[in-house]
Short mmCIF file of C-alpha atoms in Angstrom, two decimals:
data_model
loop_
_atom_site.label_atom_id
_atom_site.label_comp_id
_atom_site.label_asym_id
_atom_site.label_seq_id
_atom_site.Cartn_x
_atom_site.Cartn_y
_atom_site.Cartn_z
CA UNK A 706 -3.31 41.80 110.51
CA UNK A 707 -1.64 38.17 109.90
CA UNK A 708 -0.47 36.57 112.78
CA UNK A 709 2.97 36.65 113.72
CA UNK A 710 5.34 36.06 116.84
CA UNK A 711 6.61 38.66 119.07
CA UNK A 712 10.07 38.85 121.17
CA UNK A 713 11.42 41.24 123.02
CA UNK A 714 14.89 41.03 123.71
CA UNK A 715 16.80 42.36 126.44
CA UNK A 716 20.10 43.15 124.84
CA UNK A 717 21.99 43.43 121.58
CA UNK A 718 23.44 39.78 121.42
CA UNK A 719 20.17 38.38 122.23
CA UNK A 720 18.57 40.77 119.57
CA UNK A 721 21.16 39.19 117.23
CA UNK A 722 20.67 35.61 117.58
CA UNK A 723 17.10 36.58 116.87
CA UNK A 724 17.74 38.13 113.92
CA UNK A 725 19.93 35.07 112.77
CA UNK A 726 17.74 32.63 113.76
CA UNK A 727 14.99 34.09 111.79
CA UNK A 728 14.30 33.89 107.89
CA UNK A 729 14.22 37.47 107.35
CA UNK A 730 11.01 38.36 107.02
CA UNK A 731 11.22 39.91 110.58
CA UNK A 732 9.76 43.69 111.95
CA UNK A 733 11.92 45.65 114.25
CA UNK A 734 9.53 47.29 116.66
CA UNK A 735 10.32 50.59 117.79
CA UNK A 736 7.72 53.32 118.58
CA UNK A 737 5.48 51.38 115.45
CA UNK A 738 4.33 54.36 113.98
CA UNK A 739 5.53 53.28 110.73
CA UNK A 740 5.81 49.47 111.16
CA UNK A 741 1.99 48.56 112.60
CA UNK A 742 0.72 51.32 110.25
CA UNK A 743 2.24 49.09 107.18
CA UNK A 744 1.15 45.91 108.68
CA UNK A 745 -2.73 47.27 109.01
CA UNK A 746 -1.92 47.54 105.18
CA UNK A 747 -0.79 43.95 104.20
CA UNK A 748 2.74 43.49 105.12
CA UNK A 749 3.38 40.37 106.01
CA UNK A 750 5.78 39.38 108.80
CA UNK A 751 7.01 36.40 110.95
CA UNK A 752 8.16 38.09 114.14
CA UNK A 753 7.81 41.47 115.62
CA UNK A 754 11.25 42.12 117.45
CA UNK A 755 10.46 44.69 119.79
CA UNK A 756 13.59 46.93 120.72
CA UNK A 757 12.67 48.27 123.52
CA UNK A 758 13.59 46.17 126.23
CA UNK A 759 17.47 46.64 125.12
CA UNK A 760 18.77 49.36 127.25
CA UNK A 761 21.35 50.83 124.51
CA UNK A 762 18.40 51.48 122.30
CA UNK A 763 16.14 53.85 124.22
CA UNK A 764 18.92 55.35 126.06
CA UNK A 765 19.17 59.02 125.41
CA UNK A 766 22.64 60.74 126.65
CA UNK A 767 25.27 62.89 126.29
CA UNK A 768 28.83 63.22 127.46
CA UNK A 769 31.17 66.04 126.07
CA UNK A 770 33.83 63.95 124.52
CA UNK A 771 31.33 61.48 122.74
CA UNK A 772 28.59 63.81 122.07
CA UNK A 773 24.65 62.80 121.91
CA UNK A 774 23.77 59.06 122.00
CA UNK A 775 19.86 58.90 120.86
CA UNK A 776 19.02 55.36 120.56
CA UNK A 777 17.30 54.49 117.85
CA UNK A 778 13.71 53.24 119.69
CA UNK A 779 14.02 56.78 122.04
CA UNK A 780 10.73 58.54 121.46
CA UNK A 781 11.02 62.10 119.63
CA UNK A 782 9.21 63.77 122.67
CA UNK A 783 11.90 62.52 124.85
CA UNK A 784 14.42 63.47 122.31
CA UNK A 785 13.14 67.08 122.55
CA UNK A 786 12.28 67.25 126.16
CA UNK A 787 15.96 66.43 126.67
CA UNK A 788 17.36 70.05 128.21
CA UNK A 789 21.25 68.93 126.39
CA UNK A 790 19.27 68.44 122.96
CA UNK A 791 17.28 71.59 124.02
CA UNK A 792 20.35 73.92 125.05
CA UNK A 793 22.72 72.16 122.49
CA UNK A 794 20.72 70.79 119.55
CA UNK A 795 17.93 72.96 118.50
CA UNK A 796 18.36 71.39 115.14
CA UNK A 797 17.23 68.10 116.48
CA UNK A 798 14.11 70.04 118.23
CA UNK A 799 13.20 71.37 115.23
CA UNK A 800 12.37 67.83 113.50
CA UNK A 801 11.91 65.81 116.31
CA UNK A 802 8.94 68.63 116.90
CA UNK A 803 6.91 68.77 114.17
CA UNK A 804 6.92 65.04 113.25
CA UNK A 805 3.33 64.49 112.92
CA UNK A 806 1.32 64.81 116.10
CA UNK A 807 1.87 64.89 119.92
CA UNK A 808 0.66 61.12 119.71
CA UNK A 809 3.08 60.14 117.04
CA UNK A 810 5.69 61.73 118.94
CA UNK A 811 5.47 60.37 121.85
CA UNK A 812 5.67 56.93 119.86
CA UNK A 813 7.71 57.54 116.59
CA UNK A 814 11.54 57.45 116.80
CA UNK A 815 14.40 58.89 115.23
CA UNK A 816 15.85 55.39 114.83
CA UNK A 817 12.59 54.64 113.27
CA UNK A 818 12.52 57.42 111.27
CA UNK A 819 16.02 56.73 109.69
CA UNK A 820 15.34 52.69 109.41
CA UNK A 821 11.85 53.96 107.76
CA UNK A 822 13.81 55.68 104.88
CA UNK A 823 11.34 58.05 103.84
CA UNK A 824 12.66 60.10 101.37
CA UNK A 825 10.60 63.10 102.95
CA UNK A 826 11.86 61.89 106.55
CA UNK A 827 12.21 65.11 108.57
CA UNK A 828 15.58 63.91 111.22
CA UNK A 829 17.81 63.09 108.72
CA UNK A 830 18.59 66.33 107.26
CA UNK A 831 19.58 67.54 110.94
CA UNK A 832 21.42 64.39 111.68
CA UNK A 833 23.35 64.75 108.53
CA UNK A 834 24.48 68.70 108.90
CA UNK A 835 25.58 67.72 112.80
CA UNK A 836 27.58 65.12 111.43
CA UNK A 837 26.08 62.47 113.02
CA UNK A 838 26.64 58.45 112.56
CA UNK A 839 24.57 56.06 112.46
CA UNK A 840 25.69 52.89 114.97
CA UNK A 841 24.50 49.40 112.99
CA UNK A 842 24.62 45.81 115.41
CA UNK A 843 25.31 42.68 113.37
CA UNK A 844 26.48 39.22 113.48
CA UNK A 845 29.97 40.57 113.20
CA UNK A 846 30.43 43.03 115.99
CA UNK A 847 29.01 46.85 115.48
CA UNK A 848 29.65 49.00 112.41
CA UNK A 849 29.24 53.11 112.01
CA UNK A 850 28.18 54.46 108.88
CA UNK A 851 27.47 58.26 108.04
CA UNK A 852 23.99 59.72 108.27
CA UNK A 853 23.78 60.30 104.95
CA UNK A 854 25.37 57.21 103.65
CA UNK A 855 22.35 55.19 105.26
CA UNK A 856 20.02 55.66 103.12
CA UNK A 857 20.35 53.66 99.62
CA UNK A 858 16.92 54.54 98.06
CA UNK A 859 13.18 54.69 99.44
CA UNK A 860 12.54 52.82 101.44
CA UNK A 861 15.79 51.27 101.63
CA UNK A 862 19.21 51.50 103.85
CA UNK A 863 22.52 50.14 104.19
CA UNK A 864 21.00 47.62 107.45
CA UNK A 865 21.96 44.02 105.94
CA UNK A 866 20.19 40.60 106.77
CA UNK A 867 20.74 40.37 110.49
CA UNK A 868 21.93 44.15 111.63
CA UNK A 869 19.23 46.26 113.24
CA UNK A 870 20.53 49.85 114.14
CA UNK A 871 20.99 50.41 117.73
CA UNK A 872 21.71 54.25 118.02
CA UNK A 873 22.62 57.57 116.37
CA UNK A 874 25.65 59.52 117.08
CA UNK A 875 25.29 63.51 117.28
CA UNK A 876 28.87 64.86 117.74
CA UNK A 877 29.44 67.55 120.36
CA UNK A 878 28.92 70.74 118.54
CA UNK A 879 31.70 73.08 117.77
CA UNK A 880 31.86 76.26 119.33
CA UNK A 881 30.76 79.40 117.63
CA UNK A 882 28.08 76.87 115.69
CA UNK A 883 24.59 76.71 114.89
CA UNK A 884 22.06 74.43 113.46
CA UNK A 885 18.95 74.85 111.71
CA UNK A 886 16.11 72.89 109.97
CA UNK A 887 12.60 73.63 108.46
CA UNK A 888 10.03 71.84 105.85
CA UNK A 889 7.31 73.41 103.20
CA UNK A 890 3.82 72.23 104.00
CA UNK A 891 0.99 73.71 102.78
CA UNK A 892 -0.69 73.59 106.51
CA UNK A 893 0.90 74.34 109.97
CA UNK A 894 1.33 70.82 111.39
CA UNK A 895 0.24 67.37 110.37
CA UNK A 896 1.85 67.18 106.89
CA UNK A 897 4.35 65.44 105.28
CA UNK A 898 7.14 67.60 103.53
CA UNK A 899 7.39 68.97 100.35
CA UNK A 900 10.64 69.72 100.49
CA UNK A 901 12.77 69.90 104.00
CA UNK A 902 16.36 71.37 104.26
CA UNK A 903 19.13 71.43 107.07
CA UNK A 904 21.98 73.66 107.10
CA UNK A 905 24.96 73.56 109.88
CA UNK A 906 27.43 76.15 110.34
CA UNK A 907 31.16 77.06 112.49
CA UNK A 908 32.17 80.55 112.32
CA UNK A 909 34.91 82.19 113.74
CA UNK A 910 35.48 83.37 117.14
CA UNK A 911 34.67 86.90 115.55
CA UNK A 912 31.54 85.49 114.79
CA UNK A 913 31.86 87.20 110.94
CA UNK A 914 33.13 84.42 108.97
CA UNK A 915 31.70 80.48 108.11
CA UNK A 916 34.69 78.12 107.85
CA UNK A 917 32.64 75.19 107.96
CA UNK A 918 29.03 74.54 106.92
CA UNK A 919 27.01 71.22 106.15
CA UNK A 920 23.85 71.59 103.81
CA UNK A 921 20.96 68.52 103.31
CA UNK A 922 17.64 68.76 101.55
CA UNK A 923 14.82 66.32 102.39
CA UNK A 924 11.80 64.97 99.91
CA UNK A 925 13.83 66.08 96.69
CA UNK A 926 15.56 62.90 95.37
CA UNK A 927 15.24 59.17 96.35
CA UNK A 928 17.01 59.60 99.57
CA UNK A 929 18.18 62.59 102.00
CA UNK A 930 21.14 63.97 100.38
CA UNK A 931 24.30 65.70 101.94
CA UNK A 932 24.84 68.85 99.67
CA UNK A 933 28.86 69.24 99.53
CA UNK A 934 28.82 71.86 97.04
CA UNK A 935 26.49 74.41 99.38
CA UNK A 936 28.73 73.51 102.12
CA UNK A 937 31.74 74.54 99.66
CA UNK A 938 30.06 77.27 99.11
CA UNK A 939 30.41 79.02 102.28
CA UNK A 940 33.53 78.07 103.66
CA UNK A 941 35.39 80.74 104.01
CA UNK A 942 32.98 82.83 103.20
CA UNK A 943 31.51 86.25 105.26
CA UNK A 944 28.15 85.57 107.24
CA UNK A 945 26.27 88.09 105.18
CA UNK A 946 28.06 87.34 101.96
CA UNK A 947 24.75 87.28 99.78
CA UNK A 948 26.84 85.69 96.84
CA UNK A 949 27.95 82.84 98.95
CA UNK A 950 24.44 81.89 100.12
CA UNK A 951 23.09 82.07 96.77
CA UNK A 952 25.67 79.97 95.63
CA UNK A 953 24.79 77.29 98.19
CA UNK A 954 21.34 77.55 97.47
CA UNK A 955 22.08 77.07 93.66
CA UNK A 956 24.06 74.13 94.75
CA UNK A 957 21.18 72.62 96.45
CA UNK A 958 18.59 73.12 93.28
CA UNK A 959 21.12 71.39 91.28
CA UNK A 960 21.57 68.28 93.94
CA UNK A 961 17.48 67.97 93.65
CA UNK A 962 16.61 65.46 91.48
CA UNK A 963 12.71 65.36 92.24
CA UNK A 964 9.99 63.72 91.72
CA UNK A 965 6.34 64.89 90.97
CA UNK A 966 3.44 63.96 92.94
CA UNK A 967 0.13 65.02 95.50
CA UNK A 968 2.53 66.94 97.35
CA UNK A 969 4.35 68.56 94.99
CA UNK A 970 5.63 68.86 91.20
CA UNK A 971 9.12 69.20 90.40
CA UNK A 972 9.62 72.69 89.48
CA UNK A 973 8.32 73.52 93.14
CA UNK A 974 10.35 71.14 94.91
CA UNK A 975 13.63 72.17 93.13
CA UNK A 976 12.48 75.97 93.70
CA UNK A 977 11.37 74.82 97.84
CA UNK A 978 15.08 73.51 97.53
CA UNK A 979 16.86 76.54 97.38
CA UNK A 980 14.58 78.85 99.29
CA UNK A 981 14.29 76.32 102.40
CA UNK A 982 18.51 76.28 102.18
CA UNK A 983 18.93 79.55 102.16
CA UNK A 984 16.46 80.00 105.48
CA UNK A 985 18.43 76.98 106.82
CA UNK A 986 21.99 78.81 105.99
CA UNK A 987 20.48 82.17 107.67
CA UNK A 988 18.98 80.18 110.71
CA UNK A 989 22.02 78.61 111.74
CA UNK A 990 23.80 81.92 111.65
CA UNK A 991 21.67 83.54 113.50
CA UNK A 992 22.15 80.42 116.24
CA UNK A 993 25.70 80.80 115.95
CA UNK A 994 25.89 84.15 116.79
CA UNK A 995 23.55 83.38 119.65
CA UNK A 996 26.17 80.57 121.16
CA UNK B 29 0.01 29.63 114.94
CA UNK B 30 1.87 31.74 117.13
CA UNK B 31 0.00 31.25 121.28
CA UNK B 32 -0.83 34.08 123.08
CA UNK B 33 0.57 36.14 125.38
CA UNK B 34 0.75 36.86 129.03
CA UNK B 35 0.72 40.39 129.66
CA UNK B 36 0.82 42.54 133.59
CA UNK B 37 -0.41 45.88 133.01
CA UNK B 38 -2.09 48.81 134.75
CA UNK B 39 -4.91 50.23 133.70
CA UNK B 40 -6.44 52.63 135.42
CA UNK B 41 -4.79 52.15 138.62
CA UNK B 42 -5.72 48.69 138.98
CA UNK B 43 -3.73 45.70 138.46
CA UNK B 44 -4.84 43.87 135.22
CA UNK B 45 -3.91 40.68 133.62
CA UNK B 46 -4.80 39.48 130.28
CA UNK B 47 -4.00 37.24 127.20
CA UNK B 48 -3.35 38.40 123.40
CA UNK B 49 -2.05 37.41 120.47
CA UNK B 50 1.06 39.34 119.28
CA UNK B 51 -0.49 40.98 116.19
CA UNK B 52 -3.56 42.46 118.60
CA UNK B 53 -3.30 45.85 119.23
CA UNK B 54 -3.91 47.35 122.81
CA UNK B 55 -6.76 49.35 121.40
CA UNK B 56 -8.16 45.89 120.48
CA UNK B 57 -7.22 44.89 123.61
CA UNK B 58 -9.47 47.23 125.61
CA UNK B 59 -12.44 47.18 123.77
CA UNK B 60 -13.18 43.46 122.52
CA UNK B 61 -10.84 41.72 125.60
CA UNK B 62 -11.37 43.98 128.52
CA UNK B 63 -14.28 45.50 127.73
CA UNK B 64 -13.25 49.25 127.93
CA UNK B 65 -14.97 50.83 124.98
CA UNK B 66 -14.61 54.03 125.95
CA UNK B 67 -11.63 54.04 123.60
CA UNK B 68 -12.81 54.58 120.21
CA UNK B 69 -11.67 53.27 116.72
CA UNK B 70 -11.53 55.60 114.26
CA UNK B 71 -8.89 55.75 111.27
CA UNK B 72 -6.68 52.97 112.96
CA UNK B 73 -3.41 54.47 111.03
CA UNK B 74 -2.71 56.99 114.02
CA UNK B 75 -4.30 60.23 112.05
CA UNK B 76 -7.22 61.01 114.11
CA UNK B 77 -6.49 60.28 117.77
CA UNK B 78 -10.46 59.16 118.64
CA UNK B 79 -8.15 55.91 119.96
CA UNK B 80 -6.07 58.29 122.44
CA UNK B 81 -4.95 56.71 125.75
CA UNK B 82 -2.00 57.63 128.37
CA UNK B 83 1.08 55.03 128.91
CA UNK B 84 2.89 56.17 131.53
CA UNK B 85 1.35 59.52 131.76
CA UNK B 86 2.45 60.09 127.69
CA UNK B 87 -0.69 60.67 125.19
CA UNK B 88 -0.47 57.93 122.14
CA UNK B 89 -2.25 56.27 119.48
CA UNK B 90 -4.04 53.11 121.10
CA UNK B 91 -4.30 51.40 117.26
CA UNK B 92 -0.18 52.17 117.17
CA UNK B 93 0.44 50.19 120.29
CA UNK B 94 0.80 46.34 120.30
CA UNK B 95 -1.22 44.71 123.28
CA UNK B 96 2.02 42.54 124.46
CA UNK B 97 4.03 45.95 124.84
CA UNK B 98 1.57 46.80 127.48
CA UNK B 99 3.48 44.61 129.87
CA UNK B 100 4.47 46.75 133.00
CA UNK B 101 3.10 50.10 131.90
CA UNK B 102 0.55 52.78 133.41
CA UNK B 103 -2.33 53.36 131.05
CA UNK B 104 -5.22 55.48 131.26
CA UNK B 105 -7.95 55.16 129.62
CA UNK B 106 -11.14 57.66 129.05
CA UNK B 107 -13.00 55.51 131.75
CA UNK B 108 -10.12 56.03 134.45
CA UNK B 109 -10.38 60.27 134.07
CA UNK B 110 -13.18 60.99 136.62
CA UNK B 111 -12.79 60.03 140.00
CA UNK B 112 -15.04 58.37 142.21
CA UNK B 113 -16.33 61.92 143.23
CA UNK B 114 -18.09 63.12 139.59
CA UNK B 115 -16.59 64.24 136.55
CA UNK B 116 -12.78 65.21 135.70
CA UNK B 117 -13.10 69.29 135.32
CA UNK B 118 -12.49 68.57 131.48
CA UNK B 119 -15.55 66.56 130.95
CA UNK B 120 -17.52 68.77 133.08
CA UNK B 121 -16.18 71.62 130.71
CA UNK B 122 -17.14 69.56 127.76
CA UNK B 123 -20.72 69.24 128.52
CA UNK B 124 -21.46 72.95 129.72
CA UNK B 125 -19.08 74.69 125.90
CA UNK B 126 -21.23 71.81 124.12
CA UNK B 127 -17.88 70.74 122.82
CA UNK B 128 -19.31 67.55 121.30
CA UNK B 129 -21.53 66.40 118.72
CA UNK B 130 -21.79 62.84 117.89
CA UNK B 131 -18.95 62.56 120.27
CA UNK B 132 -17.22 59.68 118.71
CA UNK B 133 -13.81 62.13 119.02
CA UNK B 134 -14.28 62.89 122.70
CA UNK B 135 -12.83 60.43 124.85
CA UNK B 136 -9.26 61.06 122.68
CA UNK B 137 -9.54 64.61 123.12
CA UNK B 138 -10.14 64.40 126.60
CA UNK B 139 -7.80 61.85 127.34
CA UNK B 140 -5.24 64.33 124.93
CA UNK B 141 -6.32 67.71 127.06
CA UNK B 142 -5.63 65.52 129.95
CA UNK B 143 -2.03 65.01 128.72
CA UNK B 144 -1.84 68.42 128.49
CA UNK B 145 -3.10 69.87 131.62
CA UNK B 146 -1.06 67.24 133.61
CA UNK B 147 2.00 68.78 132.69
CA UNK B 148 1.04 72.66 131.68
CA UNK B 149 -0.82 74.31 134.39
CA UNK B 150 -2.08 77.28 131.66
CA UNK B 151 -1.01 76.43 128.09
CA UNK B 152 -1.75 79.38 125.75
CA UNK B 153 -4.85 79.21 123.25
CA UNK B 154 -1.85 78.65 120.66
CA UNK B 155 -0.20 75.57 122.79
CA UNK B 156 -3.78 73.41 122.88
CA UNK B 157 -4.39 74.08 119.47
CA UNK B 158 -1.19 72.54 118.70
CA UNK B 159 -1.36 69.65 120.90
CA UNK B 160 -4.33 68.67 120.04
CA UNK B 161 -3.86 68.27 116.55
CA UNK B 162 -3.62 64.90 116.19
CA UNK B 163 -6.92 64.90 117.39
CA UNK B 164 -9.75 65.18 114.83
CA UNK B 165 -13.08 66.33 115.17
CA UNK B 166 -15.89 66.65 112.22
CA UNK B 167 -18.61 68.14 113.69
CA UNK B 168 -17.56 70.66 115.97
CA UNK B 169 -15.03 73.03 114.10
CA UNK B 170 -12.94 72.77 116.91
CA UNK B 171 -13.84 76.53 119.15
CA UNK B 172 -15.86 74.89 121.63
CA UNK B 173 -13.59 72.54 122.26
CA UNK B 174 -10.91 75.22 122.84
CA UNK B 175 -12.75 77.04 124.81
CA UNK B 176 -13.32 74.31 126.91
CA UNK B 177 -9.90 73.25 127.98
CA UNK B 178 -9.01 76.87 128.62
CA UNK B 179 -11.75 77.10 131.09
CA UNK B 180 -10.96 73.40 132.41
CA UNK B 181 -7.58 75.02 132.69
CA UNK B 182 -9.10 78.12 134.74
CA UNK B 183 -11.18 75.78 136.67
CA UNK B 184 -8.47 73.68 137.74
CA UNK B 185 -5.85 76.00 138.42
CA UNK B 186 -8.43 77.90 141.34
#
């Protein structure tokens, strides 16, 4: 590993005239499951800025008007040990849990995960169908942008020279809604997806209709991607209306645009895309009715 | 040339002090600084958990861990699981299932079934399988080790 400085500093502003002050070539430090694992492997950097010293990014807390506040260097165990994120996210334990081992959770972030921009990144797909925002520090003051506007390509996100992203906002979930998200490996843990899919649904107080739902697929197209048309799909729509879900999950095969590789080829990815949304659809009913 | 660092840690229980550079990691740290081999190398990407230690009671990847972000924290190493009267019941367990060949894996699983057993009194066959995935082990196939947490478990629980 080359040599390099390290900083940790102890709040935003101070994290900022860091980031100013430097020439770019910096490493923000969070759990380093990603970043020390790429610098083992060449990458070259001046400083390590180490985020965990700044209270605002490993708080982890929830208030009913404001929703969840993860901050981006809180450790997916915590995430998921959290009893709100437990009782009131299970969509968020669902990727926060199976992110490689108990090891790598313990380290790796969701903040990390996002900044990481994976294109087979399990959290966003949950993020996105809660409706959660993404809270970016800069020189100017703080700026939110959209889960799924975040990512611009792999490897790459919106973050500008000088903004390091401080938290993610979860919304307070809606009653009479549920939340669901699973991944194809071809093992049970340990594995990086093939495909991943999130689906989030409202239904009415009867508990028979969706009149809202939020579908994203994962590991299918150079970023995580915020399916619209599956969402349109169901809206409106009766919870066992077999048309609607099909339409969603045809909506979702058309949004792939994969690529072929070790883990996959592209007919199997676009085919994981519609079976994983329609499990996704049909687990977040069945945690909606549960609410 | 960035200097070093001065970094207040616990390891162990006991107060220790020590100097790194920024780009060592703590698994470095122990073994070439402080002398604590115990820890061992093995992928150094965070795959196969033979580095395993506890910070702050949490199981993690030693080579994953900077040495300067040690400052202030609780870490346990393999060399700080028995006690001053004999073995922890996990190694005991260890030697009597034979859950070891070459044994290059076992201080991370140990340190990892530690982990475990500190916070779940009787985890099902199921849960340690699980949690000690990020563990690997070549030799053994992975039953005797099992079987040996489950009857540290047992033993500890009497």
């Amino acid at each position: 590993m080359n040599a390099f400085d390290y900083e940790a500093p102890q709040s935003v502003d101070e994290a900022i005239s860091l980031l100013s002050a430097g020439n770019g070539n910096i490493g923000i430090l969070a759990g380093g499951t990603d970043l020390i694992a790429q610098l083992k492997e060449g990458r070259k950097i001046d400083l390590m800025l180490d985020l965990k010293q700044i209270p605002e990014a490993t708080a982890l807390s929830f208030d009913e008007d404001s929703g969840l506040s993860i901050g981006a260097a809180t450790s997916c165990s915590k995430i998921y040990s959290y009893d709100v994120v437990k009782n009131h996210y299970p969509a968020l334990v669902d990727c926060t849990s199976l992110i490689g081992s108990i090891q790598i959770q313990n380290r790796g972030s969701v903040g990390g995960n996002f900044c990481n921009a994976s294109p087979a990144a399990d959290t966003p797909p949950a993020v996105i169908v809660l409706g959660g925002t993404c809270r970016i520090a800069g020189p100017n003051g703080t700026r939110e942008v959209a889960a799924e506007d975040f990512f611009s390509g792999p490897g790459q996100s919106v973050l500008q020279s000088g903004e390091f992203l401080i938290s993610i906002q979860v919304p307070t979930p809606a009653a009479n809604s549920g939340a669901f998200f699973l991944r194809f490996i071809p093992r049970n843990e340990m594995d990086i997806a093939v495909a991943n899919a999130a689906a989030s649904v409202v239904l009415d107080s009867e508990k028979t209709t969706i009149q809202e739902a939020r579908v994203a697929i994962g590991a299918v197209a150079p970023t995580p991607l915020l399916v619209a048309d599956a969402g349109a799909a169901l809206a409106g729509k009766a919870v066992d209306d077999e048309d609607a879900i099909e339409a969603a999950c045809a909506a979702s095969r058309a949004a792939a645009r994969p690529i072929s590789d070790m883990r996959g080829t592209i007919e199997q990815r676009i085919h994981l895309s519609g079976v994983l949304t329609r499990r996704a659809i049909q687990g977040a009913i069945q945690r909606a009715k549960e609410s | 040339m960035p200097g070093k660092v001065h970094v207040t840690t616990t390891i162990n229980g006991e107060s220790v002090e020590f100097l790194c550079e920024p780009r060592q990691t703590i698994l470095e740290v122990l073994r070439d600084q402080l002398d604590l081999t115990g820890t061992k190398e093995g992928c150094s990407n965070g795959n196969c958990g033979a580095c395993s230690i506890l910070v702050d009671g949490n199981v993690i990847d030693s080579c994953l861990m900077m040495g300067v972000e040690a400052e202030g924290q609780e870490i346990t190493t393999i060399e700080g699981v028995a006690s001053a009267d004999g073995l922890h019941p996990l190694q005991q367990k260890f030697l009597e299932h034979a859950a070891l060949q070459c044994g290059i894996c076992t201080p991370g699983f140990i340190v990892a079934a530690k982990a475990l057993l500190d916070q779940e009194s009787d985890p099902s066959e199921e849960r340690i399988r699980l949690y000690l995935a990020g563990n690997l082990c070549r030799c053994t196939g992975y039953d005797k080790i099992v079987r040996a947490v489950q009857d540290a478990a047992s033993e500890m629980a009497e």
